[in-house]
Amino acid sequence: PASSANGTQWSSFQITLDMFLAIPSAVQLLLCGIVLLIFCRVPRLRTASNLPIVNLVASDFVRAILGFFAIPIFIASRTVTPSTTDNLLCVAFRFLNNLQFAWSSWAIAIVAYGRYDAVVNVFTPKFNKRQFWVSAVISWIASLLTSLPPLIGWSSFGFERKKYSYVCSTGPGSKGLLHAAYLPLF
């Protein structure tokens, strides 16, 4: 192990391990990209029952992109004391990560409702394209609203000092109960 500028211990093995995070992201990016491409090229797939699945795949596609975005943050947090640029990257990453997590959660709920509707109303499903788009837009707005509080002062995004490195995380921001309430609410 070598010492970094901030006195933490790190090894080339840890950095190599961080680089291997790109492999699952690349596979996920490729597979989600194929599904999205097929959906765009084959109009008959654009049914009300498939739209929620595509919404979920789009969320996973964003997750894969964030996986690539995370690698420099992980490496920076292992090697040096985070700079202002690193902190900005961390804030952007955590915000986008929270946004994507909320989007995925809502997308899964929409898929579940669509499947529920198909089972309950076997002969006349009521979940149509219009209802999907309304529920999708509401879910995107809700995802944005649940991800914004740390950017406006309720809780915080940033680096936390751990034993041997810094970790980019969502934290309470201050020791007050109101700030700490964001994490369980999210």
PDB file of C-alpha atoms in Angstrom:
ATOM      1  CA  PRO A   1       0.000   0.000   0.000  1.00  0.00           C
ATOM      2  CA  ALA A   2       1.034   3.571  -0.637  1.00  0.00           C
ATOM      3  CA  SER A   3       0.123   6.744   1.158  1.00  0.00           C
ATOM      4  CA  SER A   4      -1.835   9.454  -0.575  1.00  0.00           C
ATOM      5  CA  ALA A   5      -1.547  13.191  -0.042  1.00  0.00           C
ATOM      6  CA  ASN A   6      -4.045  13.042   2.807  1.00  0.00           C
ATOM      7  CA  GLY A   7      -2.260  10.211   4.629  1.00  0.00           C
ATOM      8  CA  THR A   8      -4.765   7.492   3.769  1.00  0.00           C
ATOM      9  CA  GLN A   9      -3.644   4.043   2.727  1.00  0.00           C
ATOM     10  CA  TRP A  10      -4.626   2.748  -0.712  1.00  0.00           C
ATOM     11  CA  SER A  11      -3.376   0.119  -3.095  1.00  0.00           C
ATOM     12  CA  SER A  12      -3.353  -0.419  -6.819  1.00  0.00           C
ATOM     13  CA  PHE A  13      -5.630  -3.402  -6.107  1.00  0.00           C
ATOM     14  CA  GLN A  14      -8.329  -1.100  -4.694  1.00  0.00           C
ATOM     15  CA  ILE A  15      -8.094   1.201  -7.707  1.00  0.00           C
ATOM     16  CA  THR A  16      -8.180  -1.775 -10.099  1.00  0.00           C
ATOM     17  CA  LEU A  17     -11.239  -3.060  -8.271  1.00  0.00           C
ATOM     18  CA  ASP A  18     -12.883   0.339  -8.750  1.00  0.00           C
ATOM     19  CA  MET A  19     -12.071   0.148 -12.476  1.00  0.00           C
ATOM     20  CA  PHE A  20     -13.805  -3.225 -12.715  1.00  0.00           C
ATOM     21  CA  LEU A  21     -17.043  -1.456 -11.803  1.00  0.00           C
ATOM     22  CA  ALA A  22     -17.130  -0.468 -15.470  1.00  0.00           C
ATOM     23  CA  ILE A  23     -17.780  -4.052 -16.595  1.00  0.00           C
ATOM     24  CA  PRO A  24     -21.333  -4.476 -15.199  1.00  0.00           C
ATOM     25  CA  SER A  25     -22.121  -0.928 -16.301  1.00  0.00           C
ATOM     26  CA  ALA A  26     -20.960  -1.693 -19.844  1.00  0.00           C
ATOM     27  CA  VAL A  27     -23.052  -4.867 -20.023  1.00  0.00           C
ATOM     28  CA  GLN A  28     -26.078  -3.051 -18.612  1.00  0.00           C
ATOM     29  CA  LEU A  29     -25.573  -0.145 -21.018  1.00  0.00           C
ATOM     30  CA  LEU A  30     -25.338  -2.515 -23.995  1.00  0.00           C
ATOM     31  CA  LEU A  31     -28.389  -4.610 -23.085  1.00  0.00           C
ATOM     32  CA  CYS A  32     -30.606  -1.666 -22.147  1.00  0.00           C
ATOM     33  CA  GLY A  33     -29.488   0.117 -25.306  1.00  0.00           C
ATOM     34  CA  ILE A  34     -30.520  -2.890 -27.413  1.00  0.00           C
ATOM     35  CA  VAL A  35     -33.966  -3.005 -25.774  1.00  0.00           C
ATOM     36  CA  LEU A  36     -34.474   0.731 -26.272  1.00  0.00           C
ATOM     37  CA  LEU A  37     -33.307   0.513 -29.894  1.00  0.00           C
ATOM     38  CA  ILE A  38     -35.666  -2.384 -30.644  1.00  0.00           C
ATOM     39  CA  PHE A  39     -38.532  -0.540 -28.980  1.00  0.00           C
ATOM     40  CA  CYS A  40     -37.849   2.567 -31.104  1.00  0.00           C
ATOM     41  CA  ARG A  41     -37.535   0.606 -34.361  1.00  0.00           C
ATOM     42  CA  VAL A  42     -40.564  -1.722 -33.985  1.00  0.00           C
ATOM     43  CA  PRO A  43     -43.784   0.334 -33.729  1.00  0.00           C
ATOM     44  CA  ARG A  44     -46.011  -2.633 -32.824  1.00  0.00           C
ATOM     45  CA  LEU A  45     -44.095  -2.994 -29.532  1.00  0.00           C
ATOM     46  CA  ARG A  46     -45.335   0.422 -28.390  1.00  0.00           C
ATOM     47  CA  THR A  47     -48.334  -0.942 -26.517  1.00  0.00           C
ATOM     48  CA  ALA A  48     -49.745   0.314 -23.240  1.00  0.00           C
ATOM     49  CA  SER A  49     -48.457  -2.794 -21.473  1.00  0.00           C
ATOM     50  CA  ASN A  50     -44.896  -2.373 -22.837  1.00  0.00           C
ATOM     51  CA  LEU A  51     -44.492   1.351 -22.096  1.00  0.00           C
ATOM     52  CA  PRO A  52     -43.957   0.839 -18.330  1.00  0.00           C
ATOM     53  CA  ILE A  53     -41.280  -1.779 -19.071  1.00  0.00           C
ATOM     54  CA  VAL A  54     -39.498   0.628 -21.425  1.00  0.00           C
ATOM     55  CA  ASN A  55     -39.699   3.331 -18.732  1.00  0.00           C
ATOM     56  CA  LEU A  56     -37.934   0.921 -16.356  1.00  0.00           C
ATOM     57  CA  VAL A  57     -35.332  -0.002 -19.007  1.00  0.00           C
ATOM     58  CA  ALA A  58     -34.652   3.712 -19.606  1.00  0.00           C
ATOM     59  CA  SER A  59     -34.087   4.104 -15.869  1.00  0.00           C
ATOM     60  CA  ASP A  60     -31.637   1.190 -15.922  1.00  0.00           C
ATOM     61  CA  PHE A  61     -29.881   2.746 -18.930  1.00  0.00           C
ATOM     62  CA  VAL A  62     -29.333   5.918 -16.877  1.00  0.00           C
ATOM     63  CA  ARG A  63     -28.058   3.735 -14.008  1.00  0.00           C
ATOM     64  CA  ALA A  64     -25.444   2.229 -16.344  1.00  0.00           C
ATOM     65  CA  ILE A  65     -24.291   5.678 -17.437  1.00  0.00           C
ATOM     66  CA  LEU A  66     -23.986   6.676 -13.758  1.00  0.00           C
ATOM     67  CA  GLY A  67     -21.851   3.570 -13.196  1.00  0.00           C
ATOM     68  CA  PHE A  68     -19.262   4.994 -15.597  1.00  0.00           C
ATOM     69  CA  PHE A  69     -19.581   8.429 -13.994  1.00  0.00           C
ATOM     70  CA  ALA A  70     -18.852   6.954 -10.559  1.00  0.00           C
ATOM     71  CA  ILE A  71     -15.447   5.499 -11.411  1.00  0.00           C
ATOM     72  CA  PRO A  72     -13.453   8.780 -11.278  1.00  0.00           C
ATOM     73  CA  ILE A  73     -15.208   9.661  -8.012  1.00  0.00           C
ATOM     74  CA  PHE A  74     -14.269   6.318  -6.449  1.00  0.00           C
ATOM     75  CA  ILE A  75     -10.665   6.616  -7.586  1.00  0.00           C
ATOM     76  CA  ALA A  76     -10.378  10.242  -6.408  1.00  0.00           C
ATOM     77  CA  SER A  77     -11.816   9.320  -3.022  1.00  0.00           C
ATOM     78  CA  ARG A  78      -9.205   6.574  -2.582  1.00  0.00           C
ATOM     79  CA  THR A  79      -6.149   8.567  -3.620  1.00  0.00           C
ATOM     80  CA  VAL A  80      -6.343  12.202  -2.575  1.00  0.00           C
ATOM     81  CA  THR A  81      -8.177  14.601  -0.350  1.00  0.00           C
ATOM     82  CA  PRO A  82     -11.261  15.544  -2.372  1.00  0.00           C
ATOM     83  CA  SER A  83     -10.928  18.897  -4.136  1.00  0.00           C
ATOM     84  CA  THR A  84     -13.688  21.381  -4.943  1.00  0.00           C
ATOM     85  CA  THR A  85     -14.112  19.726  -8.351  1.00  0.00           C
ATOM     86  CA  ASP A  86     -14.353  16.305  -6.699  1.00  0.00           C
ATOM     87  CA  ASN A  87     -16.987  17.644  -4.327  1.00  0.00           C
ATOM     88  CA  LEU A  88     -19.010  19.031  -7.247  1.00  0.00           C
ATOM     89  CA  LEU A  89     -18.746  15.663  -9.013  1.00  0.00           C
ATOM     90  CA  CYS A  90     -19.841  13.936  -5.830  1.00  0.00           C
ATOM     91  CA  VAL A  91     -22.873  16.234  -5.433  1.00  0.00           C
ATOM     92  CA  ALA A  92     -23.835  15.728  -9.083  1.00  0.00           C
ATOM     93  CA  PHE A  93     -23.373  11.956  -8.827  1.00  0.00           C
ATOM     94  CA  ARG A  94     -25.386  11.589  -5.613  1.00  0.00           C
ATOM     95  CA  PHE A  95     -28.197  13.796  -6.946  1.00  0.00           C
ATOM     96  CA  LEU A  96     -28.401  11.819 -10.195  1.00  0.00           C
ATOM     97  CA  ASN A  97     -28.112   8.546  -8.291  1.00  0.00           C
ATOM     98  CA  ASN A  98     -30.980   9.493  -5.965  1.00  0.00           C
ATOM     99  CA  LEU A  99     -33.012  10.707  -8.948  1.00  0.00           C
ATOM    100  CA  GLN A 100     -32.448   7.437 -10.799  1.00  0.00           C
ATOM    101  CA  PHE A 101     -33.273   5.369  -7.699  1.00  0.00           C
ATOM    102  CA  ALA A 102     -36.568   7.220  -7.202  1.00  0.00           C
ATOM    103  CA  TRP A 103     -37.330   6.926 -10.941  1.00  0.00           C
ATOM    104  CA  SER A 104     -36.708   3.145 -10.842  1.00  0.00           C
ATOM    105  CA  SER A 105     -38.898   2.750  -7.769  1.00  0.00           C
ATOM    106  CA  TRP A 106     -41.777   4.619  -9.396  1.00  0.00           C
ATOM    107  CA  ALA A 107     -41.255   2.736 -12.677  1.00  0.00           C
ATOM    108  CA  ILE A 108     -41.542  -0.598 -10.850  1.00  0.00           C
ATOM    109  CA  ALA A 109     -44.754   0.610  -9.181  1.00  0.00           C
ATOM    110  CA  ILE A 110     -46.197   1.553 -12.593  1.00  0.00           C
ATOM    111  CA  VAL A 111     -45.239  -1.858 -14.022  1.00  0.00           C
ATOM    112  CA  ALA A 112     -46.893  -3.547 -11.019  1.00  0.00           C
ATOM    113  CA  TYR A 113     -50.076  -1.511 -11.489  1.00  0.00           C
ATOM    114  CA  GLY A 114     -50.160  -2.330 -15.206  1.00  0.00           C
ATOM    115  CA  ARG A 115     -49.796  -6.049 -14.456  1.00  0.00           C
ATOM    116  CA  TYR A 116     -52.407  -5.835 -11.704  1.00  0.00           C
ATOM    117  CA  ASP A 117     -54.808  -4.175 -14.135  1.00  0.00           C
ATOM    118  CA  ALA A 118     -54.164  -6.901 -16.734  1.00  0.00           C
ATOM    119  CA  VAL A 119     -54.936  -9.638 -14.186  1.00  0.00           C
ATOM    120  CA  VAL A 120     -58.011  -8.011 -12.632  1.00  0.00           C
ATOM    121  CA  ASN A 121     -59.506  -6.765 -15.907  1.00  0.00           C
ATOM    122  CA  VAL A 122     -58.619  -9.722 -18.112  1.00  0.00           C
ATOM    123  CA  PHE A 123     -61.017  -8.935 -20.939  1.00  0.00           C
ATOM    124  CA  THR A 124     -61.005  -5.131 -20.749  1.00  0.00           C
ATOM    125  CA  PRO A 125     -57.733  -3.784 -19.339  1.00  0.00           C
ATOM    126  CA  LYS A 126     -58.157  -0.160 -18.384  1.00  0.00           C
ATOM    127  CA  PHE A 127     -54.475   0.837 -18.280  1.00  0.00           C
ATOM    128  CA  ASN A 128     -54.003   2.642 -21.581  1.00  0.00           C
ATOM    129  CA  LYS A 129     -51.224   4.771 -23.128  1.00  0.00           C
ATOM    130  CA  ARG A 130     -52.708   8.014 -21.796  1.00  0.00           C
ATOM    131  CA  GLN A 131     -52.803   6.662 -18.226  1.00  0.00           C
ATOM    132  CA  PHE A 132     -49.226   5.454 -18.592  1.00  0.00           C
ATOM    133  CA  TRP A 133     -47.973   8.874 -19.744  1.00  0.00           C
ATOM    134  CA  VAL A 134     -49.836  10.644 -16.939  1.00  0.00           C
ATOM    135  CA  SER A 135     -48.442   8.230 -14.333  1.00  0.00           C
ATOM    136  CA  ALA A 136     -44.946   8.438 -15.865  1.00  0.00           C
ATOM    137  CA  VAL A 137     -44.884  12.244 -15.813  1.00  0.00           C
ATOM    138  CA  ILE A 138     -46.170  12.287 -12.229  1.00  0.00           C
ATOM    139  CA  SER A 139     -43.486   9.732 -11.265  1.00  0.00           C
ATOM    140  CA  TRP A 140     -40.729  11.797 -12.926  1.00  0.00           C
ATOM    141  CA  ILE A 141     -41.866  14.917 -11.074  1.00  0.00           C
ATOM    142  CA  ALA A 142     -42.076  12.989  -7.784  1.00  0.00           C
ATOM    143  CA  SER A 143     -38.569  11.582  -8.400  1.00  0.00           C
ATOM    144  CA  LEU A 144     -37.208  15.062  -8.973  1.00  0.00           C
ATOM    145  CA  LEU A 145     -38.948  16.445  -5.879  1.00  0.00           C
ATOM    146  CA  THR A 146     -37.577  13.674  -3.645  1.00  0.00           C
ATOM    147  CA  SER A 147     -34.039  14.186  -4.999  1.00  0.00           C
ATOM    148  CA  LEU A 148     -33.887  17.981  -4.719  1.00  0.00           C
ATOM    149  CA  PRO A 149     -33.872  18.557  -0.911  1.00  0.00           C
ATOM    150  CA  PRO A 150     -30.109  17.979  -0.407  1.00  0.00           C
ATOM    151  CA  LEU A 151     -29.382  20.532  -3.129  1.00  0.00           C
ATOM    152  CA  ILE A 152     -31.463  23.184  -1.364  1.00  0.00           C
ATOM    153  CA  GLY A 153     -30.202  22.622   2.162  1.00  0.00           C
ATOM    154  CA  TRP A 154     -32.249  19.744   3.588  1.00  0.00           C
ATOM    155  CA  SER A 155     -29.598  17.078   4.202  1.00  0.00           C
ATOM    156  CA  SER A 156     -26.473  17.157   2.023  1.00  0.00           C
ATOM    157  CA  PHE A 157     -24.396  15.376  -0.576  1.00  0.00           C
ATOM    158  CA  GLY A 158     -20.637  15.196  -0.197  1.00  0.00           C
ATOM    159  CA  PHE A 159     -17.577  13.290   0.883  1.00  0.00           C
ATOM    160  CA  GLU A 160     -17.495  11.653   4.280  1.00  0.00           C
ATOM    161  CA  ARG A 161     -14.214  10.664   5.916  1.00  0.00           C
ATOM    162  CA  LYS A 162     -13.992   6.927   6.556  1.00  0.00           C
ATOM    163  CA  LYS A 163     -11.117   4.923   8.011  1.00  0.00           C
ATOM    164  CA  TYR A 164      -8.853   4.785   4.920  1.00  0.00           C
ATOM    165  CA  SER A 165     -10.639   6.938   2.367  1.00  0.00           C
ATOM    166  CA  TYR A 166     -13.434   9.366   1.648  1.00  0.00           C
ATOM    167  CA  VAL A 167     -16.888   8.176   0.612  1.00  0.00           C
ATOM    168  CA  CYS A 168     -19.272  10.144  -1.593  1.00  0.00           C
ATOM    169  CA  SER A 169     -22.604   9.878   0.216  1.00  0.00           C
ATOM    170  CA  THR A 170     -25.876  11.470   1.241  1.00  0.00           C
ATOM    171  CA  GLY A 171     -25.645  12.608   4.829  1.00  0.00           C
ATOM    172  CA  PRO A 172     -27.749  14.537   7.309  1.00  0.00           C
ATOM    173  CA  GLY A 173     -25.897  17.806   6.600  1.00  0.00           C
ATOM    174  CA  SER A 174     -26.197  18.930  10.192  1.00  0.00           C
ATOM    175  CA  LYS A 175     -27.008  17.228  13.441  1.00  0.00           C
ATOM    176  CA  GLY A 176     -30.586  18.524  13.582  1.00  0.00           C
ATOM    177  CA  LEU A 177     -33.552  16.150  13.527  1.00  0.00           C
ATOM    178  CA  LEU A 178     -35.119  17.884  10.516  1.00  0.00           C
ATOM    179  CA  HIS A 179     -31.975  17.368   8.404  1.00  0.00           C
ATOM    180  CA  ALA A 180     -31.588  13.752   9.532  1.00  0.00           C
ATOM    181  CA  ALA A 181     -35.258  13.072   8.622  1.00  0.00           C
ATOM    182  CA  TYR A 182     -34.510  13.268   4.874  1.00  0.00           C
ATOM    183  CA  LEU A 183     -32.701   9.902   4.725  1.00  0.00           C
ATOM    184  CA  PRO A 184     -35.504   7.719   6.137  1.00  0.00           C
ATOM    185  CA  LEU A 185     -38.128   9.687   4.194  1.00  0.00           C
ATOM    186  CA  PHE A 186     -36.297   9.157   0.940  1.00  0.00           C
TER     187      PHE A 186
END
